């Protein structure tokens, strides 16, 4: 990498900001294109919503009013930039997270390198470089720029996924995806079917139960979530067998009528701007073939930050970006194409043996720390601190078991290994 290397970053959410910071730090001339009119990605709240399934993917973010984080802020910071020390709570408001990313961008002087309302519409390789076509969303004009490196940081929570359950077109009531859920009071006196008991399903249930008349929470978890203090107007149901005009029949043969459905059924990974000659296959939430879930094996000057799921996103972005920069800076040489392909195939085979479906090919979950160990061992970069792993032992999956109370616990990191926890109502 020469001092004049040009680097393009697609997206100015947390991953894009992180990539931009390191690209500048490593002496690149870097520009981040962001299609929204502000930075922060997921954490930018807008009132924009839709009814029904049409055009849901045109809504900028899944952020809803009053969202608090489902992870403590102690596992959500970049290693070189802390949350303000006067914040006592650990599970903080989305607006505080957004303010944190804005402060990060200001602190590292990223803003002059970010172009807002610029949508990347095509990325293609050209003579060992990247040709990036952007659309200026204000003037409706196109621009082409050439870069040496490209970081794809377009996020993975923008294109809703819906189950193809029989009868859904017969259903006459309101139906939305959690992506466009905005305000709990919109569900005042409604009878609601929540589909899915992942983070969004559980959290939106928690938001709307004080307003809704009744909530049916339909999920495929083997056991009902063992929530001791579940609200009386929430009734757990197995998955839907088929929909009717005003309700559904569930797998156990029971029926229910409702006026609204909120599909909390996740997202499909889409990267619509990659040209075919990027030599990547993007299908069923898998981007293939990538070395260590981030580097395009056939065009290694392209990388993806943030594909692995069920990780601590901010820690992941920072580790992946530092990992990639070891190669892009010339400090290390990547393995041969054949060796990287073999490594990717080994990883996919190991996942198949564990029974993971292809759409979970980038899942890390509890193994995220093994993944970080591997990135650190390969490149010699600093690993995340042991305190993060120690914290994960007590703060993972809390939304399933202590939905109403888990955010009343706060944490304080003492040193690289230790933390204390306390109840917020304790003096
Ligand atoms: P995003 O934040 O989605 O940013 C991607 C950016 O790329 C966007 O600004 C988008 O406009 C832009 N973009 C996309 N395509 C283009 C294009 N073609 N051209 C230009 N720009 C483009 N994580 C936690 O750590 N803790 C939590 O409590 C937590 N809660 C969450 C709650 C919800 C409802 C959701 C959806 C996610 C939550 N997450 C949480 C995960 C969160 O998404 C990540 O923490 C992180 O913010 C994702 O950052 P990102 O940069 O990868 O993606």
PDB file of C-alpha atoms in Angstrom, residues 51 171 173-176 186-194 257-262:
ATOM      1  CA  UNK A  51     -48.274  -0.703   6.240  1.00  0.00           C
ATOM      2  CA  UNK A 171     -55.277 -12.485   5.929  1.00  0.00           C
ATOM      3  CA  UNK A 173     -55.787  -7.371   8.905  1.00  0.00           C
ATOM      4  CA  UNK A 174     -52.750  -5.124   9.300  1.00  0.00           C
ATOM      5  CA  UNK A 175     -49.379  -6.748   8.831  1.00  0.00           C
ATOM      6  CA  UNK A 176     -45.908  -5.273   9.108  1.00  0.00           C
ATOM      7  CA  UNK A 186     -49.985   2.563  17.591  1.00  0.00           C
ATOM      8  CA  UNK A 187     -51.051  -0.849  18.977  1.00  0.00           C
ATOM      9  CA  UNK A 188     -53.448   0.545  21.588  1.00  0.00           C
ATOM     10  CA  UNK A 189     -56.275  -1.958  22.187  1.00  0.00           C
ATOM     11  CA  UNK A 190     -55.062  -4.114  19.298  1.00  0.00           C
ATOM     12  CA  UNK A 191     -54.918  -7.892  19.328  1.00  0.00           C
ATOM     13  CA  UNK A 192     -51.508  -8.656  17.918  1.00  0.00           C
ATOM     14  CA  UNK A 193     -49.747 -11.737  16.605  1.00  0.00           C
ATOM     15  CA  UNK A 194     -45.984 -11.468  17.092  1.00  0.00           C
ATOM     16  CA  UNK A 257     -58.130 -14.083  15.853  1.00  0.00           C
ATOM     17  CA  UNK A 258     -56.159 -10.859  15.761  1.00  0.00           C
ATOM     18  CA  UNK A 259     -56.131  -7.472  14.093  1.00  0.00           C
ATOM     19  CA  UNK A 260     -52.394  -6.973  13.588  1.00  0.00           C
ATOM     20  CA  UNK A 261     -49.336  -9.094  12.783  1.00  0.00           C
ATOM     21  CA  UNK A 262     -45.762  -8.028  13.423  1.00  0.00           C
TER      22      UNK A 262
END
